[in-house]
């Protein structure tokens, strides 16, 4: 008989049942279904430490993938732009590898070479042009790209570059979304920065205390998932 613990208290693990976030996840799911134009595609999760921001970012990425989007996760730090392009390029290559044969005849070698240029030969284009090339290929497959960024900090120059370029990618009609998460003070500093005033139009989702009833429900669902019982 298995005695595996159904709970996941370890740092970085996503709980099987997330309490109190159903409405937000439903909103994000609709956003990926709607595509460009839905305001939730540019969102910031704001909350104190321990409110589940990182786990929620992972769940939002799952919502995107379940609706045909590619999703990549990174943390605000030096080197994050290259991490994004590498992850996105590999995910897009996987998309091409699993595309129907009849569709590959239309893009074929050209698409694969372009994707190789995006993440294997970075010296031949700046970050924006590489992302535009990748998003054109992703869009041609009817997909989109979600970028999630955890622990946002205004002092990271690449964070500012990402947001500035993201605005241009949206203006270019690309199917791209950006969902970030951070501590209240860090998010406030970022939004107040004059270099990225675009962020003031992003959707802010404040993660507060979860109600007792929702916590009880999550505990009960987790226990039942392990085929166990628990008293009220």
GROMACS .gro file of C-alpha atoms in nm:
model
  232
    1UNK     CA    1   0.000   0.000   0.000
    2UNK     CA    2   0.132   0.342  -0.095
    3UNK     CA    3   0.183   0.592   0.186
    4UNK     CA    4   0.293   0.880  -0.038
    5UNK     CA    5   0.211   1.217   0.115
    6UNK     CA    6  -0.051   1.388  -0.109
    7UNK     CA    7   0.058   1.730   0.018
    8UNK     CA    8   0.355   1.915  -0.131
    9UNK     CA    9   0.504   2.142   0.135
   10UNK     CA   10   0.850   2.145  -0.026
   11UNK     CA   11   0.978   2.475  -0.164
   12UNK     CA   12   0.901   2.513  -0.534
   13UNK     CA   13   0.642   2.234  -0.549
   14UNK     CA   14   0.296   2.313  -0.685
   15UNK     CA   15   0.011   2.180  -0.470
   16UNK     CA   16  -0.231   1.943  -0.645
   17UNK     CA   17  -0.526   2.157  -0.531
   18UNK     CA   18  -0.479   2.530  -0.495
   19UNK     CA   19  -0.704   2.704  -0.245
   20UNK     CA   20  -0.872   3.033  -0.320
   21UNK     CA   21  -0.740   3.093  -0.671
   22UNK     CA   22  -1.009   2.931  -0.887
   23UNK     CA   23  -1.159   3.259  -1.007
   24UNK     CA   24  -0.823   3.400  -1.112
   25UNK     CA   25  -0.729   3.080  -1.294
   26UNK     CA   26  -1.065   3.087  -1.475
   27UNK     CA   27  -0.999   3.447  -1.581
   28UNK     CA   28  -0.657   3.356  -1.711
   29UNK     CA   29  -0.795   3.055  -1.895
   30UNK     CA   30  -1.045   3.278  -2.075
   31UNK     CA   31  -0.765   3.520  -2.159
   32UNK     CA   32  -0.570   3.250  -2.342
   33UNK     CA   33  -0.885   3.145  -2.524
   34UNK     CA   34  -0.961   3.506  -2.624
   35UNK     CA   35  -0.605   3.584  -2.731
   36UNK     CA   36  -0.473   3.935  -2.806
   37UNK     CA   37  -0.689   4.209  -2.662
   38UNK     CA   38  -0.774   4.040  -2.333
   39UNK     CA   39  -0.627   4.262  -2.056
   40UNK     CA   40  -0.534   3.965  -1.837
   41UNK     CA   41  -0.263   3.869  -2.087
   42UNK     CA   42  -0.058   4.146  -1.925
   43UNK     CA   43  -0.085   4.077  -1.552
   44UNK     CA   44   0.108   4.118  -1.229
   45UNK     CA   45   0.052   3.902  -0.922
   46UNK     CA   46   0.117   4.106  -0.607
   47UNK     CA   47   0.155   3.947  -0.266
   48UNK     CA   48   0.366   3.905   0.043
   49UNK     CA   49   0.603   3.614   0.083
   50UNK     CA   50   0.423   3.287   0.128
   51UNK     CA   51   0.105   3.383  -0.060
   52UNK     CA   52   0.174   3.131  -0.335
   53UNK     CA   53   0.287   3.360  -0.617
   54UNK     CA   54   0.538   3.115  -0.763
   55UNK     CA   55   0.297   2.821  -0.753
   56UNK     CA   56   0.025   3.035  -0.910
   57UNK     CA   57   0.256   3.134  -1.195
   58UNK     CA   58   0.310   2.764  -1.264
   59UNK     CA   59  -0.065   2.701  -1.264
   60UNK     CA   60  -0.123   2.991  -1.504
   61UNK     CA   61   0.142   2.843  -1.734
   62UNK     CA   62  -0.049   2.513  -1.723
   63UNK     CA   63  -0.368   2.699  -1.818
   64UNK     CA   64  -0.187   2.845  -2.118
   65UNK     CA   65  -0.047   2.511  -2.232
   66UNK     CA   66  -0.387   2.343  -2.202
   67UNK     CA   67  -0.516   2.597  -2.454
   68UNK     CA   68  -0.242   2.547  -2.708
   69UNK     CA   69  -0.001   2.818  -2.598
   70UNK     CA   70   0.367   2.773  -2.528
   71UNK     CA   71   0.467   2.882  -2.177
   72UNK     CA   72   0.809   2.950  -2.030
   73UNK     CA   73   0.908   3.052  -1.678
   74UNK     CA   74   1.196   3.267  -1.561
   75UNK     CA   75   1.307   3.480  -1.265
   76UNK     CA   76   1.408   3.846  -1.279
   77UNK     CA   77   1.786   3.827  -1.280
   78UNK     CA   78   2.083   3.900  -1.502
   79UNK     CA   79   2.073   3.668  -1.802
   80UNK     CA   80   1.694   3.636  -1.800
   81UNK     CA   81   1.653   3.751  -2.162
   82UNK     CA   82   1.878   3.480  -2.297
   83UNK     CA   83   1.705   3.227  -2.073
   84UNK     CA   84   1.369   3.334  -2.223
   85UNK     CA   85   1.488   3.307  -2.582
   86UNK     CA   86   1.650   2.969  -2.522
   87UNK     CA   87   1.341   2.825  -2.355
   88UNK     CA   88   1.107   2.974  -2.613
   89UNK     CA   89   1.319   2.857  -2.905
   90UNK     CA   90   1.329   2.501  -2.779
   91UNK     CA   91   0.955   2.500  -2.707
   92UNK     CA   92   0.884   2.633  -3.057
   93UNK     CA   93   1.111   2.369  -3.212
   94UNK     CA   94   0.914   2.104  -3.024
   95UNK     CA   95   0.595   2.255  -3.170
   96UNK     CA   96   0.734   2.221  -3.522
   97UNK     CA   97   0.857   1.866  -3.461
   98UNK     CA   98   0.503   1.758  -3.370
   99UNK     CA   99   0.321   1.950  -3.642
  100UNK     CA  100   0.122   1.759  -3.908
  101UNK     CA  101   0.336   1.653  -4.204
  102UNK     CA  102   0.114   1.835  -4.456
  103UNK     CA  103   0.173   2.163  -4.271
  104UNK     CA  104   0.548   2.117  -4.254
  105UNK     CA  105   0.569   2.124  -4.633
  106UNK     CA  106   0.467   2.491  -4.622
  107UNK     CA  107   0.727   2.598  -4.366
  108UNK     CA  108   0.969   2.308  -4.365
  109UNK     CA  109   1.336   2.383  -4.380
  110UNK     CA  110   1.288   2.759  -4.369
  111UNK     CA  111   1.108   2.747  -4.035
  112UNK     CA  112   1.358   2.512  -3.878
  113UNK     CA  113   1.647   2.727  -3.996
  114UNK     CA  114   1.481   3.040  -3.861
  115UNK     CA  115   1.432   2.876  -3.523
  116UNK     CA  116   1.795   2.769  -3.526
  117UNK     CA  117   1.888   3.133  -3.590
  118UNK     CA  118   1.670   3.244  -3.298
  119UNK     CA  119   1.836   3.043  -3.024
  120UNK     CA  120   2.154   2.891  -3.167
  121UNK     CA  121   2.310   3.200  -3.331
  122UNK     CA  122   2.233   3.498  -3.105
  123UNK     CA  123   2.511   3.710  -3.255
  124UNK     CA  124   2.302   3.756  -3.572
  125UNK     CA  125   2.016   3.952  -3.417
  126UNK     CA  126   1.922   4.150  -3.108
  127UNK     CA  127   1.670   4.021  -2.857
  128UNK     CA  128   1.371   4.195  -3.013
  129UNK     CA  129   1.436   4.073  -3.368
  130UNK     CA  130   1.498   3.719  -3.247
  131UNK     CA  131   1.172   3.723  -3.049
  132UNK     CA  132   0.979   3.864  -3.344
  133UNK     CA  133   1.114   3.589  -3.569
  134UNK     CA  134   1.021   3.324  -3.315
  135UNK     CA  135   0.672   3.464  -3.252
  136UNK     CA  136   0.600   3.477  -3.624
  137UNK     CA  137   0.668   3.103  -3.640
  138UNK     CA  138   0.469   3.034  -3.325
  139UNK     CA  139   0.177   3.238  -3.461
  140UNK     CA  140   0.189   3.054  -3.792
  141UNK     CA  141   0.111   2.735  -3.598
  142UNK     CA  142  -0.191   2.902  -3.436
  143UNK     CA  143  -0.015   2.914  -3.101
  144UNK     CA  144   0.099   3.192  -2.866
  145UNK     CA  145   0.375   3.243  -2.611
  146UNK     CA  146   0.332   3.313  -2.240
  147UNK     CA  147   0.631   3.446  -2.047
  148UNK     CA  148   0.609   3.434  -1.668
  149UNK     CA  149   0.858   3.625  -1.455
  150UNK     CA  150   0.891   3.570  -1.082
  151UNK     CA  151   1.045   3.802  -0.820
  152UNK     CA  152   1.034   4.118  -1.033
  153UNK     CA  153   1.284   4.389  -0.940
  154UNK     CA  154   1.320   4.727  -1.104
  155UNK     CA  155   1.699   4.735  -1.061
  156UNK     CA  156   1.739   4.447  -1.307
  157UNK     CA  157   1.806   4.622  -1.638
  158UNK     CA  158   1.693   4.319  -1.838
  159UNK     CA  159   1.356   4.340  -1.662
  160UNK     CA  160   1.305   4.688  -1.805
  161UNK     CA  161   1.422   4.573  -2.149
  162UNK     CA  162   1.179   4.281  -2.143
  163UNK     CA  163   0.880   4.502  -2.059
  164UNK     CA  164   0.975   4.765  -2.317
  165UNK     CA  165   1.015   4.504  -2.589
  166UNK     CA  166   0.697   4.326  -2.485
  167UNK     CA  167   0.499   4.643  -2.554
  168UNK     CA  168   0.644   4.653  -2.907
  169UNK     CA  169   0.565   4.285  -2.961
  170UNK     CA  170   0.202   4.350  -2.868
  171UNK     CA  171   0.189   4.648  -3.103
  172UNK     CA  172   0.320   4.418  -3.375
  173UNK     CA  173   0.016   4.194  -3.336
  174UNK     CA  174   0.202   3.894  -3.193
  175UNK     CA  175   0.026   3.636  -2.975
  176UNK     CA  176   0.231   3.696  -2.662
  177UNK     CA  177   0.145   3.731  -2.293
  178UNK     CA  178   0.345   3.845  -1.992
  179UNK     CA  179   0.250   3.751  -1.635
  180UNK     CA  180   0.479   3.866  -1.356
  181UNK     CA  181   0.485   3.827  -0.980
  182UNK     CA  182   0.650   4.017  -0.700
  183UNK     CA  183   0.639   4.166  -0.354
  184UNK     CA  184   0.418   4.476  -0.315
  185UNK     CA  185   0.708   4.721  -0.277
  186UNK     CA  186   0.899   4.573  -0.572
  187UNK     CA  187   0.591   4.586  -0.795
  188UNK     CA  188   0.519   4.946  -0.692
  189UNK     CA  189   0.876   5.051  -0.776
  190UNK     CA  190   0.851   4.881  -1.114
  191UNK     CA  191   0.518   5.039  -1.206
  192UNK     CA  192   0.640   5.382  -1.099
  193UNK     CA  193   0.947   5.362  -1.322
  194UNK     CA  194   0.912   5.615  -1.605
  195UNK     CA  195   1.082   5.379  -1.852
  196UNK     CA  196   0.792   5.133  -1.840
  197UNK     CA  197   0.479   5.344  -1.797
  198UNK     CA  198   0.305   5.085  -2.015
  199UNK     CA  199   0.285   4.866  -1.703
  200UNK     CA  200   0.032   5.099  -1.544
  201UNK     CA  201  -0.225   4.944  -1.779
  202UNK     CA  202  -0.142   4.589  -1.669
  203UNK     CA  203  -0.393   4.397  -1.459
  204UNK     CA  204  -0.291   4.382  -1.093
  205UNK     CA  205  -0.403   4.074  -0.900
  206UNK     CA  206  -0.352   4.116  -0.526
  207UNK     CA  207  -0.310   3.785  -0.347
  208UNK     CA  208  -0.447   3.823   0.002
  209UNK     CA  209  -0.550   3.586   0.277
  210UNK     CA  210  -0.743   3.278   0.165
  211UNK     CA  211  -1.076   3.216   0.337
  212UNK     CA  212  -1.105   2.936   0.591
  213UNK     CA  213  -1.378   2.758   0.393
  214UNK     CA  214  -1.158   2.744   0.082
  215UNK     CA  215  -0.865   2.617   0.286
  216UNK     CA  216  -1.082   2.340   0.435
  217UNK     CA  217  -1.202   2.244   0.087
  218UNK     CA  218  -0.847   2.223  -0.047
  219UNK     CA  219  -0.736   2.007   0.247
  220UNK     CA  220  -1.032   1.774   0.198
  221UNK     CA  221  -0.978   1.741  -0.179
  222UNK     CA  222  -0.608   1.668  -0.128
  223UNK     CA  223  -0.678   1.396   0.128
  224UNK     CA  224  -0.949   1.240  -0.090
  225UNK     CA  225  -0.711   1.237  -0.387
  226UNK     CA  226  -0.497   0.992  -0.187
  227UNK     CA  227  -0.808   0.779  -0.122
  228UNK     CA  228  -0.805   0.871   0.246
  229UNK     CA  229  -1.063   1.021   0.481
  230UNK     CA  230  -1.036   1.311   0.723
  231UNK     CA  231  -1.273   1.431   0.994
  232UNK     CA  232  -1.423   1.782   0.960
   0.00000   0.00000   0.00000
